[in-house]
Each structure stands twice: as C-alpha cells, then as structure tokens.
Amino acid sequence: LSSSISGFTLTGGRVAETEDDSSEDSFGGGVQCAGREYVMDCIITNNAAVRAGAGRNCTFVRCRVFDNRATSNLGSAFYGATDLYGCVIDRNPCGTKYAYYSNESGNVIKNCTFGPNESCDFRTTKASMVCNTIFMSGIYSGTVGAYSNCVFLCQPGDSMRLDDCVV
C-alpha cells in the first residue's frame, strides 16, 4: 500500500477556478495525488477546481463524493488517472460536460454508483475497465474500454462495448 489517507471529510478545497489558469496546479480541488495514492472511507464534498473538483490521480476506495465542481466542465468530480472502488458519486454539477473524465489508460471503476449528477456524462478516452457499476442518469459514453456487469438506468453511448450489462 502506498501513501494513504482514511476516514476524513475533505471539504472546502479550492484551487484556481478560472479557465485562464488551466495548468495542472489548478486541478484537484479536494485532493490531488502524485501517483494513485489511496483515499479511503472519506467524504469529499464542496470542493472546486478548473478540473477535478473532488480529486485527481488518486485511488478512491469506499468514498462518498458529492457537491464538487469544475469550472471547465471537465471532471466536476474526477479527472485524469483516477481509480474508483465502491464509491458513490452524485450531485457534482458539470454544466454540459463530464462528472468523470479521463484521458489516461488503465483506470479501474469497480462497484460504484453514479447518481443523477445533473445529467452529466461519464467518459474515458483510453482503455479502462468498468465493472459492477450502476449509472443512474445522463448519457454515459466511453469510446475505449469494456463495461461488464453494469446497470444503466440511462442510455449508454453508441460505441460502448457492453458485456453482461443491463440497459
């Protein structure tokens, strides 16, 4: 196990919120990790950033993530190399873009629930594994990767590979 934090409420985090500052220092309002460190059993709420209002480049385990935002509309909750295990993600307003956005390969999203999230999209642009996850609303798209044993209470994207999923 690499570095980790556990059992905290992470709230009120703010990094630069204007799109003029789109450097990586303006990402990760709640928490930004250097290399997928563990954030376990935490509540992550009311944080803001240009991208990744809740967090970036971390492995989140059994976290509740809600009411975070990103002013760029890319990753109101998460952005980048971010893995999720057993998390509940809901109410992260994102305007017209994504609550979860990743352009990194190898991400894992397992045993999670994505709630209404203001009808936001879920998007991965490189190979990722998504399994045993519930998507409650929005149009979720992932152009690359596999979705297995997932439940979509919404319309999944046209180009998604679905294995043993319920739509």
GROMACS .gro file of C-alpha atoms in nm:
model
  167
    1LEU     CA    1   0.000   0.000   0.000
    2SER     CA    2   0.141   0.339  -0.099
    3SER     CA    3   0.061   0.660   0.088
    4SER     CA    4  -0.298   0.694   0.200
    5ILE     CA    5  -0.550   0.899   0.392
    6SER     CA    6  -0.851   0.739   0.552
    7GLY     CA    7  -1.167   0.840   0.736
    8PHE     CA    8  -1.159   1.215   0.670
    9THR     CA    9  -1.409   1.466   0.537
   10LEU     CA   10  -1.238   1.671   0.268
   11THR     CA   11  -1.442   1.989   0.216
   12GLY     CA   12  -1.399   2.348   0.106
   13GLY     CA   13  -1.088   2.285  -0.104
   14ARG     CA   14  -1.027   2.542  -0.374
   15VAL     CA   15  -0.764   2.586  -0.640
   16ALA     CA   16  -0.770   2.841  -0.923
   17GLU     CA   17  -1.123   2.844  -1.059
   18THR     CA   18  -1.081   3.047  -1.377
   19GLU     CA   19  -1.028   2.876  -1.709
   20ASP     CA   20  -0.745   3.121  -1.774
   21ASP     CA   21  -0.545   2.910  -1.532
   22SER     CA   22  -0.559   2.563  -1.686
   23SER     CA   23  -0.220   2.449  -1.556
   24GLU     CA   24  -0.212   2.126  -1.359
   25ASP     CA   25  -0.183   2.334  -1.040
   26SER     CA   26  -0.546   2.429  -1.093
   27PHE     CA   27  -0.669   2.066  -1.085
   28GLY     CA   28  -0.785   1.866  -0.783
   29GLY     CA   29  -0.988   2.091  -0.552
   30GLY     CA   30  -1.037   1.825  -0.282
   31VAL     CA   31  -0.723   1.619  -0.326
   32GLN     CA   32  -0.455   1.579  -0.589
   33CYS     CA   33  -0.226   1.279  -0.571
   34ALA     CA   34   0.114   1.233  -0.729
   35GLY     CA   35   0.054   0.875  -0.843
   36ARG     CA   36  -0.269   0.699  -0.747
   37GLU     CA   37  -0.222   0.715  -0.371
   38TYR     CA   38  -0.515   0.582  -0.168
   39VAL     CA   39  -0.804   0.791  -0.038
   40MET     CA   40  -1.021   0.556   0.167
   41ASP     CA   41  -1.352   0.585   0.352
   42CYS     CA   42  -1.366   0.961   0.301
   43ILE     CA   43  -1.642   1.210   0.231
   44ILE     CA   44  -1.535   1.452  -0.040
   45THR     CA   45  -1.773   1.744  -0.075
   46ASN     CA   46  -1.795   2.111  -0.169
   47ASN     CA   47  -1.457   2.141  -0.342
   48ALA     CA   48  -1.379   2.330  -0.663
   49ALA     CA   49  -1.113   2.350  -0.931
   50VAL     CA   50  -1.074   2.416  -1.302
   51ARG     CA   51  -1.074   2.036  -1.347
   52ALA     CA   52  -1.130   1.758  -1.092
   53GLY     CA   53  -1.334   1.935  -0.830
   54ALA     CA   54  -1.315   1.632  -0.598
   55GLY     CA   55  -0.983   1.478  -0.690
   56ARG     CA   56  -0.724   1.375  -0.942
   57ASN     CA   57  -0.471   1.094  -0.993
   58CYS     CA   58  -0.579   0.901  -0.682
   59THR     CA   59  -0.730   0.564  -0.599
   60PHE     CA   60  -1.058   0.630  -0.417
   61VAL     CA   61  -1.196   0.344  -0.206
   62ARG     CA   62  -1.542   0.348  -0.040
   63CYS     CA   63  -1.572   0.727  -0.068
   64ARG     CA   64  -1.886   0.941  -0.091
   65VAL     CA   65  -1.832   1.219  -0.343
   66PHE     CA   66  -2.091   1.494  -0.385
   67ASP     CA   67  -2.138   1.869  -0.446
   68ASN     CA   68  -1.797   1.926  -0.606
   69ARG     CA   69  -1.750   2.130  -0.922
   70ALA     CA   70  -1.510   2.212  -1.201
   71THR     CA   71  -1.535   2.543  -1.382
   72SER     CA   72  -1.408   2.392  -1.709
   73ASN     CA   73  -1.686   2.130  -1.706
   74LEU     CA   74  -1.419   1.858  -1.745
   75GLY     CA   75  -1.438   1.632  -1.444
   76SER     CA   76  -1.663   1.808  -1.197
   77ALA     CA   77  -1.577   1.519  -0.964
   78PHE     CA   78  -1.275   1.341  -1.117
   79TYR     CA   79  -1.021   1.394  -1.392
   80GLY     CA   80  -0.710   1.204  -1.502
   81ALA     CA   81  -0.560   0.880  -1.375
   82THR     CA   82  -0.828   0.810  -1.117
   83ASP     CA   83  -0.945   0.468  -0.996
   84LEU     CA   84  -1.271   0.419  -0.805
   85TYR     CA   85  -1.367   0.120  -0.589
   86GLY     CA   86  -1.700   0.107  -0.405
   87CYS     CA   87  -1.766   0.481  -0.432
   88VAL     CA   88  -2.092   0.675  -0.455
   89ILE     CA   89  -2.069   0.977  -0.684
   90ASP     CA   90  -2.364   1.216  -0.701
   91ARG     CA   91  -2.466   1.583  -0.731
   92ASN     CA   92  -2.144   1.712  -0.886
   93PRO     CA   93  -2.279   1.979  -1.123
   94CYS     CA   94  -2.093   1.986  -1.450
   95GLY     CA   95  -2.288   2.201  -1.690
   96THR     CA   96  -2.258   2.038  -2.031
   97LYS     CA   97  -1.961   1.803  -1.989
   98TYR     CA   98  -1.841   1.525  -1.759
   99ALA     CA   99  -1.856   1.432  -1.391
  100TYR     CA  100  -1.580   1.174  -1.453
  101TYR     CA  101  -1.335   1.238  -1.735
  102SER     CA  102  -1.013   1.055  -1.805
  103ASN     CA  103  -0.769   1.064  -2.091
  104GLU     CA  104  -0.538   0.818  -1.913
  105SER     CA  105  -0.523   0.444  -1.978
  106GLY     CA  106  -0.566   0.166  -1.724
  107ASN     CA  107  -0.826   0.325  -1.498
  108VAL     CA  108  -1.048   0.092  -1.295
  109ILE     CA  109  -1.401   0.175  -1.185
  110LYS     CA  110  -1.550  -0.109  -0.983
  111ASN     CA  111  -1.857  -0.150  -0.760
  112CYS     CA  112  -1.954   0.217  -0.782
  113THR     CA  113  -2.280   0.409  -0.817
  114PHE     CA  114  -2.304   0.722  -1.029
  115GLY     CA  115  -2.616   0.911  -0.924
  116PRO     CA  116  -2.805   1.179  -1.113
  117ASN     CA  117  -2.506   1.416  -1.133
  118GLU     CA  118  -2.711   1.681  -1.310
  119SER     CA  119  -2.733   1.450  -1.616
  120CYS     CA  120  -2.358   1.459  -1.665
  121ASP     CA  121  -2.163   1.224  -1.884
  122PHE     CA  122  -1.903   0.971  -1.783
  123ARG     CA  123  -1.614   0.949  -2.026
  124THR     CA  124  -1.289   0.763  -2.069
  125THR     CA  125  -1.085   0.812  -2.384
  126LYS     CA  126  -0.835   0.528  -2.339
  127ALA     CA  127  -0.860   0.166  -2.227
  128SER     CA  128  -1.029   0.140  -1.889
  129MET     CA  129  -1.215  -0.131  -1.701
  130VAL     CA  130  -1.560  -0.052  -1.564
  131CYS     CA  131  -1.742  -0.332  -1.386
  132ASN     CA  132  -2.024  -0.392  -1.138
  133THR     CA  133  -2.119  -0.025  -1.155
  134ILE     CA  134  -2.460   0.146  -1.165
  135PHE     CA  135  -2.518   0.453  -1.382
  136MET     CA  136  -2.842   0.627  -1.281
  137SER     CA  137  -2.878   0.909  -1.533
  138GLY     CA  138  -2.713   1.104  -1.808
  139ILE     CA  139  -2.572   0.970  -2.132
  140TYR     CA  140  -2.261   0.781  -2.040
  141SER     CA  141  -2.001   0.724  -2.306
  142GLY     CA  142  -1.667   0.562  -2.318
  143THR     CA  143  -1.508   0.523  -2.654
  144VAL     CA  144  -1.248   0.270  -2.540
  145GLY     CA  145  -1.259   0.002  -2.273
  146ALA     CA  146  -1.501  -0.259  -2.151
  147TYR     CA  147  -1.808  -0.234  -1.932
  148SER     CA  148  -1.903  -0.560  -1.762
  149ASN     CA  149  -2.185  -0.644  -1.524
  150CYS     CA  150  -2.300  -0.281  -1.519
  151VAL     CA  151  -2.653  -0.145  -1.488
  152PHE     CA  152  -2.756   0.156  -1.696
  153LEU     CA  153  -3.071   0.336  -1.584
  154CYS     CA  154  -2.998   0.567  -1.876
  155GLN     CA  155  -2.899   0.534  -2.241
  156PRO     CA  156  -2.535   0.421  -2.277
  157GLY     CA  157  -2.318   0.564  -2.553
  158ASP     CA  158  -2.342   0.412  -2.900
  159SER     CA  159  -1.980   0.297  -2.924
  160MET     CA  160  -1.956   0.126  -2.586
  161ARG     CA  161  -1.866  -0.242  -2.551
  162LEU     CA  162  -2.112  -0.389  -2.302
  163ASP     CA  163  -2.059  -0.738  -2.159
  164ASP     CA  164  -2.338  -0.886  -1.943
  165CYS     CA  165  -2.482  -0.543  -1.870
  166VAL     CA  166  -2.843  -0.443  -1.804
  167VAL     CA  167  -2.974  -0.147  -2.001
   0.00000   0.00000   0.00000
